[in-house]
PDB file of C-alpha atoms in Angstrom:
ATOM      1  CA  UNK C  77     -53.870 151.295  50.083  1.00 64.00           C
ATOM      2  CA  UNK C  78     -51.021 151.167  52.534  1.00 78.00           C
ATOM      3  CA  UNK C  79     -50.253 147.611  51.406  1.00 80.00           C
ATOM      4  CA  UNK C  80     -50.227 148.664  47.732  1.00 78.00           C
ATOM      5  CA  UNK C  81     -47.748 151.624  48.638  1.00 83.00           C
ATOM      6  CA  UNK C  82     -45.313 149.219  50.565  1.00 88.00           C
ATOM      7  CA  UNK C  83     -45.496 146.756  47.660  1.00 86.00           C
ATOM      8  CA  UNK C  84     -44.790 149.515  45.195  1.00 86.00           C
ATOM      9  CA  UNK C  85     -41.963 150.795  47.310  1.00 90.00           C
ATOM     10  CA  UNK C  86     -40.340 147.289  47.443  1.00 91.00           C
ATOM     11  CA  UNK C  87     -40.831 146.968  43.739  1.00 89.00           C
ATOM     12  CA  UNK C  88     -39.211 150.334  43.137  1.00 91.00           C
ATOM     13  CA  UNK C  89     -36.251 149.434  45.099  1.00 94.00           C
ATOM     14  CA  UNK C  90     -35.662 145.883  43.860  1.00 93.00           C
ATOM     15  CA  UNK C  91     -36.330 146.766  40.102  1.00 92.00           C
ATOM     16  CA  UNK C  92     -34.136 150.099  40.366  1.00 93.00           C
ATOM     17  CA  UNK C  93     -31.277 148.284  41.968  1.00 94.00           C
ATOM     18  CA  UNK C  94     -31.691 145.474  39.277  1.00 93.00           C
ATOM     19  CA  UNK C  95     -31.834 147.864  36.346  1.00 93.00           C
ATOM     20  CA  UNK C  96     -28.775 149.888  37.728  1.00 93.00           C
ATOM     21  CA  UNK C  97     -26.605 146.946  38.668  1.00 93.00           C
ATOM     22  CA  UNK C  98     -27.434 144.321  36.081  1.00 93.00           C
ATOM     23  CA  UNK C  99     -29.837 145.362  33.143  1.00 92.00           C
ATOM     24  CA  UNK C 100     -28.103 148.395  32.199  1.00 90.00           C
ATOM     25  CA  UNK C 101     -25.132 146.127  31.315  1.00 91.00           C
ATOM     26  CA  UNK C 102     -26.971 143.555  29.084  1.00 90.00           C
ATOM     27  CA  UNK C 103     -27.185 144.463  25.360  1.00 88.00           C
ATOM     28  CA  UNK C 104     -28.408 141.569  23.571  1.00 89.00           C
ATOM     29  CA  UNK C 105     -26.904 141.179  20.061  1.00 88.00           C
ATOM     30  CA  UNK C 106     -25.590 144.846  20.443  1.00 86.00           C
ATOM     31  CA  UNK C 107     -29.337 146.162  20.124  1.00 88.00           C
ATOM     32  CA  UNK C 108     -31.719 144.882  22.893  1.00 92.00           C
ATOM     33  CA  UNK C 109     -31.511 146.690  26.203  1.00 92.00           C
ATOM     34  CA  UNK C 110     -34.170 145.745  28.929  1.00 94.00           C
ATOM     35  CA  UNK C 111     -35.827 148.239  31.021  1.00 95.00           C
ATOM     36  CA  UNK C 112     -37.359 146.516  33.858  1.00 94.00           C
ATOM     37  CA  UNK C 113     -37.893 149.454  35.972  1.00 94.00           C
ATOM     38  CA  UNK C 114     -40.838 150.635  34.173  1.00 95.00           C
ATOM     39  CA  UNK C 115     -42.863 148.095  35.626  1.00 94.00           C
ATOM     40  CA  UNK C 116     -43.350 150.064  38.653  1.00 93.00           C
ATOM     41  CA  UNK C 117     -44.729 152.957  36.360  1.00 93.00           C
ATOM     42  CA  UNK C 118     -46.972 150.576  34.734  1.00 92.00           C
ATOM     43  CA  UNK C 119     -48.387 149.216  38.296  1.00 91.00           C
ATOM     44  CA  UNK C 120     -49.186 152.730  39.742  1.00 90.00           C
ATOM     45  CA  UNK C 121     -52.421 152.913  40.764  1.00 89.00           C
ATOM     46  CA  UNK C 122     -54.996 154.351  38.299  1.00 87.00           C
ATOM     47  CA  UNK C 123     -56.671 156.217  41.347  1.00 86.00           C
ATOM     48  CA  UNK C 124     -53.357 158.059  42.028  1.00 87.00           C
ATOM     49  CA  UNK C 125     -53.539 161.820  41.044  1.00 90.00           C
ATOM     50  CA  UNK C 126     -51.598 162.889  37.885  1.00 92.00           C
ATOM     51  CA  UNK C 127     -49.281 165.012  39.768  1.00 94.00           C
ATOM     52  CA  UNK C 128     -48.111 162.301  41.914  1.00 93.00           C
ATOM     53  CA  UNK C 129     -47.808 159.902  39.009  1.00 93.00           C
ATOM     54  CA  UNK C 130     -45.611 162.450  37.346  1.00 95.00           C
ATOM     55  CA  UNK C 131     -43.585 163.168  40.454  1.00 95.00           C
ATOM     56  CA  UNK C 132     -42.853 159.396  40.934  1.00 94.00           C
ATOM     57  CA  UNK C 133     -41.908 158.849  37.206  1.00 95.00           C
ATOM     58  CA  UNK C 134     -39.536 161.859  37.020  1.00 96.00           C
ATOM     59  CA  UNK C 135     -37.878 160.733  40.391  1.00 95.00           C
ATOM     60  CA  UNK C 136     -37.593 157.167  39.288  1.00 95.00           C
ATOM     61  CA  UNK C 137     -36.077 158.386  36.114  1.00 94.00           C
ATOM     62  CA  UNK C 138     -33.614 160.718  37.831  1.00 95.00           C
ATOM     63  CA  UNK C 139     -32.483 157.967  40.067  1.00 94.00           C
ATOM     64  CA  UNK C 140     -31.792 155.816  37.095  1.00 94.00           C
ATOM     65  CA  UNK C 141     -30.005 158.753  35.324  1.00 93.00           C
ATOM     66  CA  UNK C 142     -27.846 159.256  38.498  1.00 94.00           C
ATOM     67  CA  UNK C 143     -26.600 155.821  38.507  1.00 92.00           C
ATOM     68  CA  UNK C 144     -26.274 155.442  34.873  1.00 90.00           C
ATOM     69  CA  UNK C 145     -24.777 158.647  33.935  1.00 88.00           C
ATOM     70  CA  UNK C 146     -27.443 159.392  31.251  1.00 88.00           C
ATOM     71  CA  UNK C 147     -27.907 163.123  31.826  1.00 87.00           C
ATOM     72  CA  UNK C 148     -31.649 163.156  32.377  1.00 90.00           C
ATOM     73  CA  UNK C 149     -32.766 160.986  29.421  1.00 94.00           C
ATOM     74  CA  UNK C 150     -34.627 158.463  31.692  1.00 94.00           C
ATOM     75  CA  UNK C 151     -36.174 161.206  33.702  1.00 95.00           C
ATOM     76  CA  UNK C 152     -37.673 162.958  30.513  1.00 95.00           C
ATOM     77  CA  UNK C 153     -38.460 159.529  29.007  1.00 95.00           C
ATOM     78  CA  UNK C 154     -40.329 158.499  32.331  1.00 94.00           C
ATOM     79  CA  UNK C 155     -42.278 161.741  32.406  1.00 95.00           C
ATOM     80  CA  UNK C 156     -43.454 161.591  28.693  1.00 94.00           C
ATOM     81  CA  UNK C 157     -44.202 157.705  29.354  1.00 94.00           C
ATOM     82  CA  UNK C 158     -46.584 158.728  32.435  1.00 94.00           C
ATOM     83  CA  UNK C 159     -48.209 161.346  30.231  1.00 94.00           C
ATOM     84  CA  UNK C 160     -49.351 158.592  27.978  1.00 94.00           C
ATOM     85  CA  UNK C 161     -50.127 155.757  30.277  1.00 91.00           C
ATOM     86  CA  UNK C 162     -53.790 156.722  30.943  1.00 89.00           C
ATOM     87  CA  UNK C 163     -54.618 157.302  27.266  1.00 91.00           C
ATOM     88  CA  UNK C 164     -52.996 153.841  26.343  1.00 91.00           C
ATOM     89  CA  UNK C 165     -54.984 152.311  29.369  1.00 89.00           C
ATOM     90  CA  UNK C 166     -58.107 153.843  27.792  1.00 87.00           C
ATOM     91  CA  UNK C 167     -57.274 152.121  24.408  1.00 89.00           C
ATOM     92  CA  UNK C 168     -57.703 148.639  26.098  1.00 88.00           C
ATOM     93  CA  UNK C 169     -59.960 149.139  29.084  1.00 84.00           C
ATOM     94  CA  UNK C 170     -62.971 151.635  28.298  1.00 73.00           C
ATOM     95  CA  UNK C 171     -64.260 152.209  31.784  1.00 69.00           C
ATOM     96  CA  UNK C 172     -62.630 152.469  35.304  1.00 60.00           C
ATOM     97  CA  UNK C 173     -64.928 150.128  36.643  1.00 59.00           C
ATOM     98  CA  UNK C 174     -63.603 147.235  34.277  1.00 59.00           C
ATOM     99  CA  UNK C 175     -60.546 147.228  36.395  1.00 64.00           C
ATOM    100  CA  UNK C 176     -60.906 145.070  39.380  1.00 64.00           C
ATOM    101  CA  UNK C 177     -57.830 146.420  41.172  1.00 74.00           C
ATOM    102  CA  UNK C 178     -56.453 149.926  41.057  1.00 79.00           C
ATOM    103  CA  UNK C 179     -53.015 148.752  39.950  1.00 83.00           C
ATOM    104  CA  UNK C 180     -53.048 147.324  36.287  1.00 86.00           C
ATOM    105  CA  UNK C 181     -51.871 143.898  36.062  1.00 85.00           C
ATOM    106  CA  UNK C 182     -52.765 140.728  34.454  1.00 86.00           C
ATOM    107  CA  UNK C 183     -54.939 139.826  37.681  1.00 83.00           C
ATOM    108  CA  UNK C 184     -57.028 143.101  37.026  1.00 83.00           C
ATOM    109  CA  UNK C 185     -57.082 143.680  33.237  1.00 84.00           C
ATOM    110  CA  UNK C 186     -56.767 139.947  32.192  1.00 86.00           C
ATOM    111  CA  UNK C 187     -53.856 138.483  30.615  1.00 90.00           C
ATOM    112  CA  UNK C 188     -54.266 139.418  26.890  1.00 92.00           C
ATOM    113  CA  UNK C 189     -55.272 143.043  27.782  1.00 91.00           C
ATOM    114  CA  UNK C 190     -52.205 143.322  30.126  1.00 91.00           C
ATOM    115  CA  UNK C 191     -49.842 142.102  27.383  1.00 93.00           C
ATOM    116  CA  UNK C 192     -51.143 144.617  24.888  1.00 94.00           C
ATOM    117  CA  UNK C 193     -51.012 147.408  27.516  1.00 93.00           C
ATOM    118  CA  UNK C 194     -47.191 146.357  28.756  1.00 94.00           C
ATOM    119  CA  UNK C 195     -46.097 145.780  24.940  1.00 95.00           C
ATOM    120  CA  UNK C 196     -47.474 149.204  23.851  1.00 96.00           C
ATOM    121  CA  UNK C 197     -45.978 150.957  26.975  1.00 95.00           C
ATOM    122  CA  UNK C 198     -42.644 149.522  26.570  1.00 96.00           C
ATOM    123  CA  UNK C 199     -42.641 150.259  22.860  1.00 96.00           C
ATOM    124  CA  UNK C 200     -43.495 154.065  23.820  1.00 96.00           C
ATOM    125  CA  UNK C 201     -40.779 154.085  26.364  1.00 95.00           C
ATOM    126  CA  UNK C 202     -38.117 152.522  23.904  1.00 95.00           C
ATOM    127  CA  UNK C 203     -39.127 155.163  21.399  1.00 94.00           C
ATOM    128  CA  UNK C 204     -38.508 157.958  23.677  1.00 94.00           C
ATOM    129  CA  UNK C 205     -35.471 156.745  25.130  1.00 93.00           C
ATOM    130  CA  UNK C 206     -33.448 155.830  21.950  1.00 92.00           C
ATOM    131  CA  UNK C 207     -34.814 158.775  19.998  1.00 91.00           C
ATOM    132  CA  UNK C 208     -33.540 161.218  22.867  1.00 89.00           C
ATOM    133  CA  UNK C 209     -30.331 159.165  22.909  1.00 87.00           C
ATOM    134  CA  UNK C 210     -29.657 159.189  19.233  1.00 83.00           C
ATOM    135  CA  UNK C 211     -30.923 162.864  18.781  1.00 81.00           C
ATOM    136  CA  UNK C 212     -30.329 162.498  15.089  1.00 70.00           C
ATOM    137  CA  UNK C 213     -31.776 160.704  12.276  1.00 69.00           C
ATOM    138  CA  UNK C 214     -28.524 159.684  10.588  1.00 75.00           C
ATOM    139  CA  UNK C 215     -28.836 156.129  11.146  1.00 82.00           C
ATOM    140  CA  UNK C 216     -32.596 155.501  11.476  1.00 85.00           C
ATOM    141  CA  UNK C 217     -32.381 151.769  10.585  1.00 89.00           C
ATOM    142  CA  UNK C 218     -30.103 151.126  13.616  1.00 89.00           C
ATOM    143  CA  UNK C 219     -32.232 153.211  15.821  1.00 90.00           C
ATOM    144  CA  UNK C 220     -35.518 151.451  14.748  1.00 92.00           C
ATOM    145  CA  UNK C 221     -34.018 147.876  15.297  1.00 94.00           C
ATOM    146  CA  UNK C 222     -32.696 149.304  18.909  1.00 93.00           C
ATOM    147  CA  UNK C 223     -36.295 150.358  19.624  1.00 94.00           C
ATOM    148  CA  UNK C 224     -38.054 147.062  18.237  1.00 95.00           C
ATOM    149  CA  UNK C 225     -35.417 144.746  19.852  1.00 96.00           C
ATOM    150  CA  UNK C 226     -35.764 146.515  23.345  1.00 95.00           C
ATOM    151  CA  UNK C 227     -39.345 146.813  23.269  1.00 96.00           C
ATOM    152  CA  UNK C 228     -39.972 143.025  22.535  1.00 96.00           C
ATOM    153  CA  UNK C 229     -37.348 142.101  25.313  1.00 95.00           C
ATOM    154  CA  UNK C 230     -38.759 144.505  27.835  1.00 96.00           C
ATOM    155  CA  UNK C 231     -42.287 143.363  27.151  1.00 96.00           C
ATOM    156  CA  UNK C 232     -41.223 139.847  27.885  1.00 95.00           C
ATOM    157  CA  UNK C 233     -39.490 140.724  30.856  1.00 95.00           C
ATOM    158  CA  UNK C 234     -42.571 142.734  32.187  1.00 94.00           C
ATOM    159  CA  UNK C 235     -44.907 140.076  31.547  1.00 93.00           C
ATOM    160  CA  UNK C 236     -42.468 137.564  33.385  1.00 93.00           C
ATOM    161  CA  UNK C 237     -42.219 139.886  36.300  1.00 92.00           C
ATOM    162  CA  UNK C 238     -46.133 140.430  36.447  1.00 92.00           C
ATOM    163  CA  UNK C 239     -46.523 136.672  36.385  1.00 89.00           C
ATOM    164  CA  UNK C 240     -44.108 136.183  39.193  1.00 88.00           C
ATOM    165  CA  UNK C 241     -45.951 138.721  41.439  1.00 83.00           C
ATOM    166  CA  UNK C 242     -49.227 137.228  40.515  1.00 65.00           C
ATOM    167  CA  UNK C 243     -48.264 133.746  41.568  1.00 51.00           C
ATOM    168  CA  UNK C 244     -46.772 134.995  44.833  1.00 52.00           C
ATOM    169  CA  UNK C 245     -50.018 136.781  45.430  1.00 54.00           C
ATOM    170  CA  UNK C 246     -51.894 133.668  44.763  1.00 46.00           C
ATOM    171  CA  UNK C 247     -49.849 131.583  47.018  1.00 48.00           C
ATOM    172  CA  UNK C 248     -50.469 134.211  49.963  1.00 50.00           C
ATOM    173  CA  UNK C 249     -54.227 133.951  49.484  1.00 47.00           C
TER     174      UNK C 249
END
């Protein structure tokens, strides 16, 4: 468990810095914004208590808010995201003993199950963050386009990051 904690701490530092310094300034075609820091929230162990999960999600969202000047939108989105993580995981994995590793990833869930899980969760996060950001339904087409494009871009990046961490673990073994 100590190895998992250190690994998640390193992922958190690297991905939060990457989000604040690089990915917050990317907006493909004026609509798609990648949110790579949610990889850490996806990888939190399923054995971790809900209170710790909510606390970690809130703090990571708050750190992103402080450096992005988004006034608590990410903290709220991360907390709501964490509230739906376990039910979404239950959609794709029926029993806890089907997961070989407490940290959900393509190695423990299987590639296609992880793709469905990561895509669903990135869509959920994008729905939360862009709905909170827009806080109006005056331009629903633009908001829906931003949600869809950002969810696809985020999903692709999350799958890529997971495959990079998987290949690093396989080389170590």
